[in-house]
PDB file of C-alpha atoms in Angstrom:
ATOM      1  CA  GLY A   7     -47.308 -42.623 -41.941  1.00 78.00           C
ATOM      2  CA  ALA A   8     -45.169 -41.388 -44.871  1.00 79.00           C
ATOM      3  CA  LEU A   9     -41.730 -40.497 -44.162  1.00 86.00           C
ATOM      4  CA  VAL A  10     -38.729 -39.602 -46.318  1.00 91.00           C
ATOM      5  CA  TYR A  11     -35.220 -40.324 -44.414  1.00 94.00           C
ATOM      6  CA  GLN A  12     -32.372 -38.335 -45.798  1.00 95.00           C
ATOM      7  CA  TYR A  13     -28.706 -39.018 -44.617  1.00 95.00           C
ATOM      8  CA  PRO A  14     -26.154 -38.110 -43.839  1.00 96.00           C
ATOM      9  CA  ARG A  15     -27.745 -34.504 -42.113  1.00 92.00           C
ATOM     10  CA  ARG A  16     -24.507 -32.881 -43.005  1.00 93.00           C
ATOM     11  CA  THR A  17     -21.209 -33.401 -44.557  1.00 95.00           C
ATOM     12  CA  ILE A  18     -17.768 -31.946 -45.281  1.00 96.00           C
ATOM     13  CA  CYS A  19     -15.628 -32.832 -48.105  1.00 94.00           C
ATOM     14  CA  LYS A  20     -12.485 -31.633 -49.536  1.00 96.00           C
ATOM     15  CA  SER A  21     -12.728 -29.665 -52.775  1.00 96.00           C
ATOM     16  CA  GLY A  22     -12.163 -32.119 -55.779  1.00 96.00           C
ATOM     17  CA  THR A  23     -13.652 -34.944 -53.644  1.00 97.00           C
ATOM     18  CA  SER A  24     -16.905 -36.626 -53.956  1.00 96.00           C
ATOM     19  CA  MET A  25     -19.985 -37.480 -51.781  1.00 96.00           C
ATOM     20  CA  ARG A  26     -22.805 -39.322 -52.054  1.00 97.00           C
ATOM     21  CA  MET A  27     -26.266 -38.793 -49.871  1.00 97.00           C
ATOM     22  CA  GLU A  28     -29.081 -41.150 -49.610  1.00 97.00           C
ATOM     23  CA  CYS A  29     -32.933 -41.055 -49.105  1.00 96.00           C
ATOM     24  CA  GLN A  30     -35.386 -43.634 -47.989  1.00 96.00           C
ATOM     25  CA  ALA A  31     -39.051 -43.724 -48.237  1.00 93.00           C
ATOM     26  CA  VAL A  32     -41.049 -45.287 -45.726  1.00 92.00           C
ATOM     27  CA  GLY A  33     -44.672 -45.711 -45.590  1.00 89.00           C
ATOM     28  CA  PHE A  34     -45.367 -45.311 -49.412  1.00 88.00           C
ATOM     29  CA  GLN A  35     -43.998 -46.226 -52.631  1.00 89.00           C
ATOM     30  CA  ALA A  36     -41.773 -43.433 -53.958  1.00 90.00           C
ATOM     31  CA  THR A  37     -42.521 -43.837 -57.765  1.00 88.00           C
ATOM     32  CA  SER A  38     -40.853 -40.612 -58.134  1.00 88.00           C
ATOM     33  CA  VAL A  39     -38.055 -38.794 -56.646  1.00 92.00           C
ATOM     34  CA  ALA A  40     -36.482 -35.319 -57.154  1.00 91.00           C
ATOM     35  CA  TRP A  41     -33.521 -33.863 -56.096  1.00 94.00           C
ATOM     36  CA  TYR A  42     -33.049 -30.362 -55.179  1.00 93.00           C
ATOM     37  CA  ARG A  43     -30.295 -27.976 -53.942  1.00 93.00           C
ATOM     38  CA  GLN A  44     -30.673 -24.855 -52.198  1.00 88.00           C
ATOM     39  CA  SER A  45     -27.491 -22.566 -52.521  1.00 87.00           C
ATOM     40  CA  PRO A  46     -26.665 -19.958 -49.996  1.00 84.00           C
ATOM     41  CA  GLN A  47     -29.304 -17.153 -50.354  1.00 76.00           C
ATOM     42  CA  LYS A  48     -31.154 -18.873 -52.930  1.00 79.00           C
ATOM     43  CA  THR A  49     -34.387 -21.151 -53.374  1.00 79.00           C
ATOM     44  CA  PHE A  50     -34.545 -24.598 -54.165  1.00 83.00           C
ATOM     45  CA  GLU A  51     -33.375 -25.659 -57.639  1.00 88.00           C
ATOM     46  CA  LEU A  52     -34.256 -28.948 -58.765  1.00 89.00           C
ATOM     47  CA  ILE A  53     -31.231 -31.119 -59.787  1.00 94.00           C
ATOM     48  CA  ALA A  54     -33.214 -33.908 -61.687  1.00 93.00           C
ATOM     49  CA  LEU A  55     -36.231 -35.961 -61.360  1.00 90.00           C
ATOM     50  CA  SER A  56     -36.255 -39.945 -61.384  1.00 91.00           C
ATOM     51  CA  THR A  57     -39.351 -41.876 -62.254  1.00 85.00           C
ATOM     52  CA  VAL A  58     -39.999 -45.504 -62.359  1.00 79.00           C
ATOM     53  CA  ASN A  59     -39.767 -46.790 -65.526  1.00 77.00           C
ATOM     54  CA  SER A  60     -38.460 -43.568 -67.358  1.00 82.00           C
ATOM     55  CA  ALA A  61     -34.916 -42.288 -67.625  1.00 87.00           C
ATOM     56  CA  ILE A  62     -33.721 -39.763 -65.180  1.00 92.00           C
ATOM     57  CA  LYS A  63     -34.293 -36.196 -66.492  1.00 92.00           C
ATOM     58  CA  TYR A  64     -31.720 -33.511 -65.702  1.00 95.00           C
ATOM     59  CA  GLU A  65     -32.474 -29.678 -65.584  1.00 91.00           C
ATOM     60  CA  GLN A  66     -30.435 -27.433 -67.375  1.00 89.00           C
ATOM     61  CA  ASN A  67     -26.844 -26.723 -65.398  1.00 89.00           C
ATOM     62  CA  PHE A  68     -27.281 -30.115 -63.938  1.00 95.00           C
ATOM     63  CA  THR A  69     -25.824 -33.263 -65.589  1.00 96.00           C
ATOM     64  CA  GLN A  70     -25.311 -36.926 -64.747  1.00 96.00           C
ATOM     65  CA  GLU A  71     -21.793 -36.653 -65.292  1.00 97.00           C
ATOM     66  CA  LYS A  72     -21.632 -34.451 -61.885  1.00 97.00           C
ATOM     67  CA  PHE A  73     -24.618 -35.721 -60.178  1.00 98.00           C
ATOM     68  CA  PRO A  74     -25.078 -39.291 -60.828  1.00 97.00           C
ATOM     69  CA  ILE A  75     -28.471 -40.531 -59.295  1.00 96.00           C
ATOM     70  CA  SER A  76     -29.546 -43.947 -58.675  1.00 94.00           C
ATOM     71  CA  HIS A  77     -33.250 -45.001 -58.109  1.00 92.00           C
ATOM     72  CA  PRO A  78     -33.135 -49.089 -57.936  1.00 90.00           C
ATOM     73  CA  ASN A  79     -36.596 -49.447 -56.118  1.00 91.00           C
ATOM     74  CA  LEU A  80     -39.537 -47.766 -54.789  1.00 91.00           C
ATOM     75  CA  SER A  81     -38.159 -46.769 -51.502  1.00 92.00           C
ATOM     76  CA  PHE A  82     -34.633 -45.846 -52.155  1.00 93.00           C
ATOM     77  CA  SER A  83     -32.589 -43.141 -53.832  1.00 95.00           C
ATOM     78  CA  SER A  84     -29.077 -41.603 -53.927  1.00 96.00           C
ATOM     79  CA  MET A  85     -27.149 -38.912 -55.417  1.00 97.00           C
ATOM     80  CA  THR A  86     -23.638 -38.358 -55.474  1.00 98.00           C
ATOM     81  CA  VAL A  87     -21.874 -35.016 -55.888  1.00 97.00           C
ATOM     82  CA  LEU A  88     -18.819 -35.736 -57.898  1.00 97.00           C
ATOM     83  CA  ASN A  89     -15.584 -33.463 -57.520  1.00 97.00           C
ATOM     84  CA  ALA A  90     -17.359 -31.091 -55.290  1.00 96.00           C
ATOM     85  CA  TYR A  91     -15.976 -27.496 -55.458  1.00 95.00           C
ATOM     86  CA  LEU A  92     -17.004 -24.354 -53.589  1.00 94.00           C
ATOM     87  CA  GLU A  93     -20.150 -23.771 -55.740  1.00 94.00           C
ATOM     88  CA  ASP A  94     -21.843 -27.001 -54.935  1.00 96.00           C
ATOM     89  CA  ARG A  95     -22.100 -25.991 -51.515  1.00 95.00           C
ATOM     90  CA  GLY A  96     -25.679 -26.006 -49.867  1.00 94.00           C
ATOM     91  CA  LEU A  97     -28.646 -27.800 -48.701  1.00 92.00           C
ATOM     92  CA  TYR A  98     -29.334 -30.872 -50.813  1.00 94.00           C
ATOM     93  CA  LEU A  99     -32.990 -32.377 -50.442  1.00 92.00           C
ATOM     94  CA  CYS A 100     -34.878 -35.319 -51.976  1.00 93.00           C
ATOM     95  CA  GLY A 101     -38.513 -35.075 -52.218  1.00 90.00           C
ATOM     96  CA  ALA A 102     -40.502 -38.178 -53.111  1.00 89.00           C
ATOM     97  CA  ARG A 103     -44.436 -38.840 -54.123  1.00 83.00           C
ATOM     98  CA  GLY A 104     -46.334 -41.838 -54.986  1.00 77.00           C
ATOM     99  CA  GLY A 105     -47.265 -40.566 -58.303  1.00 56.00           C
ATOM    100  CA  ALA A 106     -48.130 -37.453 -60.206  1.00 51.00           C
ATOM    101  CA  SER A 107     -51.575 -37.288 -58.934  1.00 53.00           C
ATOM    102  CA  ALA A 108     -50.328 -38.054 -55.413  1.00 61.00           C
ATOM    103  CA  GLU A 109     -51.470 -35.263 -53.079  1.00 61.00           C
ATOM    104  CA  THR A 110     -48.310 -34.337 -51.184  1.00 71.00           C
ATOM    105  CA  LEU A 111     -44.587 -34.468 -51.475  1.00 76.00           C
ATOM    106  CA  TYR A 112     -42.705 -35.898 -48.660  1.00 86.00           C
ATOM    107  CA  PHE A 113     -39.109 -34.509 -48.189  1.00 87.00           C
ATOM    108  CA  GLY A 114     -36.012 -35.716 -46.652  1.00 87.00           C
ATOM    109  CA  SER A 115     -34.413 -33.572 -43.860  1.00 87.00           C
ATOM    110  CA  GLY A 116     -31.883 -32.376 -46.387  1.00 90.00           C
ATOM    111  CA  THR A 117     -27.998 -33.014 -46.481  1.00 94.00           C
ATOM    112  CA  ARG A 118     -25.789 -29.819 -46.074  1.00 93.00           C
ATOM    113  CA  LEU A 119     -22.746 -29.719 -47.960  1.00 95.00           C
ATOM    114  CA  THR A 120     -19.821 -27.889 -46.874  1.00 95.00           C
ATOM    115  CA  VAL A 121     -16.822 -27.846 -49.237  1.00 96.00           C
ATOM    116  CA  LEU A 122     -13.475 -27.010 -48.101  1.00 94.00           C
TER     117      LEU A 122
ATOM    118  CA  GLY B 300     -39.126 -15.490 -65.627  1.00 57.00           C
ATOM    119  CA  GLN B 301     -39.873 -16.863 -62.534  1.00 67.00           C
ATOM    120  CA  GLN B 302     -42.835 -19.572 -62.556  1.00 86.00           C
ATOM    121  CA  VAL B 303     -43.282 -19.192 -58.949  1.00 91.00           C
ATOM    122  CA  GLN B 304     -43.235 -15.649 -57.448  1.00 93.00           C
ATOM    123  CA  GLN B 305     -43.772 -15.156 -53.551  1.00 95.00           C
ATOM    124  CA  SER B 306     -44.259 -11.881 -51.728  1.00 96.00           C
ATOM    125  CA  PRO B 307     -43.140 -10.049 -49.637  1.00 96.00           C
ATOM    126  CA  ALA B 308     -39.338 -11.210 -49.505  1.00 94.00           C
ATOM    127  CA  SER B 309     -39.240 -10.429 -46.002  1.00 95.00           C
ATOM    128  CA  LEU B 310     -41.752  -9.523 -43.134  1.00 96.00           C
ATOM    129  CA  VAL B 311     -40.997  -8.282 -39.803  1.00 97.00           C
ATOM    130  CA  LEU B 312     -43.840  -8.401 -37.255  1.00 96.00           C
ATOM    131  CA  GLN B 313     -44.631  -7.869 -33.535  1.00 97.00           C
ATOM    132  CA  GLU B 314     -45.807 -10.856 -31.591  1.00 97.00           C
ATOM    133  CA  GLY B 315     -49.516 -10.916 -32.015  1.00 97.00           C
ATOM    134  CA  GLU B 316     -49.889  -9.121 -35.313  1.00 97.00           C
ATOM    135  CA  ASN B 317     -50.972 -11.160 -38.351  1.00 97.00           C
ATOM    136  CA  ALA B 318     -49.320 -11.915 -41.539  1.00 96.00           C
ATOM    137  CA  GLU B 319     -50.154 -12.697 -45.213  1.00 97.00           C
ATOM    138  CA  LEU B 320     -47.963 -13.972 -47.419  1.00 97.00           C
ATOM    139  CA  GLN B 321     -48.957 -14.384 -51.162  1.00 97.00           C
ATOM    140  CA  CYS B 322     -47.862 -16.875 -53.838  1.00 96.00           C
ATOM    141  CA  ASN B 323     -48.446 -16.077 -57.577  1.00 95.00           C
ATOM    142  CA  PHE B 324     -48.137 -18.567 -60.257  1.00 91.00           C
ATOM    143  CA  SER B 325     -47.286 -17.645 -63.979  1.00 88.00           C
ATOM    144  CA  THR B 326     -48.446 -20.797 -65.246  1.00 82.00           C
ATOM    145  CA  SER B 327     -51.855 -22.810 -64.916  1.00 77.00           C
ATOM    146  CA  LEU B 328     -51.826 -24.205 -61.408  1.00 75.00           C
ATOM    147  CA  ASN B 329     -53.007 -27.824 -60.979  1.00 75.00           C
ATOM    148  CA  SER B 330     -51.981 -27.823 -57.222  1.00 81.00           C
ATOM    149  CA  MET B 331     -49.497 -26.353 -54.538  1.00 87.00           C
ATOM    150  CA  GLN B 332     -48.055 -26.882 -51.349  1.00 89.00           C
ATOM    151  CA  TRP B 333     -47.100 -24.711 -48.502  1.00 94.00           C
ATOM    152  CA  PHE B 334     -43.868 -25.553 -46.610  1.00 92.00           C
ATOM    153  CA  TYR B 335     -42.131 -23.867 -43.629  1.00 93.00           C
ATOM    154  CA  GLN B 336     -38.333 -24.016 -43.794  1.00 88.00           C
ATOM    155  CA  ARG B 337     -36.671 -24.767 -40.285  1.00 82.00           C
ATOM    156  CA  PRO B 338     -33.664 -23.395 -39.440  1.00 77.00           C
ATOM    157  CA  GLY B 339     -31.591 -26.353 -40.375  1.00 75.00           C
ATOM    158  CA  GLY B 340     -32.996 -26.686 -43.740  1.00 78.00           C
ATOM    159  CA  SER B 341     -35.731 -29.467 -43.494  1.00 79.00           C
ATOM    160  CA  LEU B 342     -38.858 -28.737 -44.945  1.00 82.00           C
ATOM    161  CA  VAL B 343     -42.160 -29.318 -43.080  1.00 85.00           C
ATOM    162  CA  SER B 344     -45.408 -29.415 -45.138  1.00 84.00           C
ATOM    163  CA  LEU B 345     -48.256 -27.079 -44.086  1.00 91.00           C
ATOM    164  CA  PHE B 346     -50.517 -27.496 -46.463  1.00 88.00           C
ATOM    165  CA  TYR B 347     -51.476 -29.462 -49.845  1.00 86.00           C
ATOM    166  CA  ASN B 348     -53.905 -26.859 -50.999  1.00 86.00           C
ATOM    167  CA  PRO B 349     -55.058 -27.242 -54.688  1.00 83.00           C
ATOM    168  CA  SER B 350     -58.047 -25.118 -54.080  1.00 89.00           C
ATOM    169  CA  GLY B 351     -60.177 -23.438 -51.649  1.00 93.00           C
ATOM    170  CA  THR B 352     -59.534 -22.797 -47.999  1.00 95.00           C
ATOM    171  CA  LYS B 353     -57.939 -25.052 -45.393  1.00 94.00           C
ATOM    172  CA  GLN B 354     -57.292 -23.989 -41.858  1.00 96.00           C
ATOM    173  CA  SER B 355     -54.462 -25.640 -39.116  1.00 94.00           C
ATOM    174  CA  GLY B 356     -54.683 -24.087 -35.897  1.00 96.00           C
ATOM    175  CA  ARG B 357     -53.611 -20.108 -36.694  1.00 97.00           C
ATOM    176  CA  LEU B 358     -52.538 -20.981 -40.324  1.00 97.00           C
ATOM    177  CA  THR B 359     -55.202 -20.543 -43.127  1.00 97.00           C
ATOM    178  CA  SER B 360     -54.447 -21.136 -46.639  1.00 96.00           C
ATOM    179  CA  THR B 361     -56.548 -20.078 -49.333  1.00 96.00           C
ATOM    180  CA  THR B 362     -56.110 -21.002 -53.098  1.00 94.00           C
ATOM    181  CA  VAL B 363     -57.678 -19.260 -56.260  1.00 93.00           C
ATOM    182  CA  ILE B 364     -57.088 -21.722 -59.298  1.00 88.00           C
ATOM    183  CA  LYS B 365     -58.599 -19.440 -62.041  1.00 90.00           C
ATOM    184  CA  GLU B 366     -56.548 -16.262 -60.475  1.00 92.00           C
ATOM    185  CA  ARG B 367     -53.299 -18.539 -60.125  1.00 92.00           C
ATOM    186  CA  ARG B 368     -52.572 -17.361 -56.775  1.00 94.00           C
ATOM    187  CA  SER B 369     -52.529 -18.666 -53.157  1.00 95.00           C
ATOM    188  CA  SER B 370     -51.692 -17.138 -49.804  1.00 97.00           C
ATOM    189  CA  LEU B 371     -50.905 -18.038 -46.360  1.00 97.00           C
ATOM    190  CA  HIS B 372     -52.285 -16.213 -43.344  1.00 98.00           C
ATOM    191  CA  ILE B 373     -51.019 -16.504 -40.104  1.00 97.00           C
ATOM    192  CA  SER B 374     -53.046 -15.062 -37.086  1.00 97.00           C
ATOM    193  CA  SER B 375     -51.656 -13.985 -33.877  1.00 97.00           C
ATOM    194  CA  SER B 376     -47.952 -14.262 -34.958  1.00 97.00           C
ATOM    195  CA  GLN B 377     -45.583 -16.063 -32.243  1.00 96.00           C
ATOM    196  CA  THR B 378     -41.845 -15.631 -32.199  1.00 95.00           C
ATOM    197  CA  THR B 379     -41.818 -19.692 -32.804  1.00 93.00           C
ATOM    198  CA  ASP B 380     -43.144 -18.665 -36.118  1.00 94.00           C
ATOM    199  CA  SER B 381     -40.071 -17.091 -37.188  1.00 93.00           C
ATOM    200  CA  GLY B 382     -38.599 -18.748 -40.357  1.00 92.00           C
ATOM    201  CA  THR B 383     -38.855 -19.125 -44.034  1.00 93.00           C
ATOM    202  CA  TYR B 384     -41.905 -20.057 -45.604  1.00 96.00           C
ATOM    203  CA  LEU B 385     -42.087 -21.586 -49.028  1.00 94.00           C
ATOM    204  CA  CYS B 386     -44.836 -22.310 -51.599  1.00 94.00           C
ATOM    205  CA  ALA B 387     -44.310 -24.865 -54.590  1.00 90.00           C
ATOM    206  CA  ARG B 388     -46.176 -25.463 -57.489  1.00 86.00           C
ATOM    207  CA  THR B 389     -46.642 -29.357 -57.227  1.00 79.00           C
ATOM    208  CA  GLY B 390     -48.994 -30.669 -59.732  1.00 67.00           C
ATOM    209  CA  GLY B 391     -47.329 -33.276 -62.424  1.00 62.00           C
ATOM    210  CA  TYR B 392     -43.927 -34.662 -61.322  1.00 61.00           C
ATOM    211  CA  LYS B 393     -41.895 -31.428 -61.492  1.00 68.00           C
ATOM    212  CA  VAL B 394     -41.780 -29.181 -58.531  1.00 77.00           C
ATOM    213  CA  VAL B 395     -41.256 -25.193 -58.677  1.00 85.00           C
ATOM    214  CA  PHE B 396     -40.492 -23.499 -55.796  1.00 89.00           C
ATOM    215  CA  GLY B 397     -40.944 -19.748 -54.498  1.00 91.00           C
ATOM    216  CA  SER B 398     -37.868 -17.868 -53.450  1.00 89.00           C
ATOM    217  CA  GLY B 399     -39.450 -17.803 -50.002  1.00 93.00           C
ATOM    218  CA  THR B 400     -40.853 -15.387 -47.312  1.00 95.00           C
ATOM    219  CA  ARG B 401     -38.457 -14.713 -44.292  1.00 94.00           C
ATOM    220  CA  LEU B 402     -40.613 -13.867 -41.448  1.00 95.00           C
ATOM    221  CA  LEU B 403     -39.381 -12.464 -38.284  1.00 95.00           C
ATOM    222  CA  VAL B 404     -41.671 -12.092 -35.325  1.00 95.00           C
ATOM    223  CA  SER B 405     -40.084 -10.235 -32.412  1.00 96.00           C
ATOM    224  CA  PRO B 406     -41.313 -10.434 -29.057  1.00 94.00           C
TER     225      PRO B 406
END
């Protein structure tokens, strides 16, 4: 079956430092990978969408300078939170699908970021 | 405004009662998905339901595309059903989530 492995599951970093999270698609080709953040008491916000053969598209309030993303092949994506501060804490989720018409999204289990 | 509106925001039930969760979309709907968010945060896909009715055990999802809405019905609720239920518009590459319904089922 199709799965998305996301790691680490949780991480703690000091204010001003950076942390990286990764997602691995298994059983399908992840032609698009989207990264989301769920801040405390909020729903998921789309950070950016990475589609094969297209530039990574960042949503308003999120930038490549802050959340650089790598999507080097059809099974792997990573995102780094640079200079993390308190407002960056929350649950980060990657979601992948095998194309715009692919039926379902497959999500990783999330990376919970705590910033001290 | 919000593209995906969920209601109710929270719901408290006694075990055995039924629950009806609603999801309304402000823009045209190609496809949608219902998710259950575990306490740890991870998402479990319940239904991919672009149209019509789908059932899985005690869960039933009904999507009416022309009315831009979908519902999730939980029958004979159990305490283990407690958690957050999210709907999302999933057509195309961009996925938009609703704000979720927090369900608490008490024994």
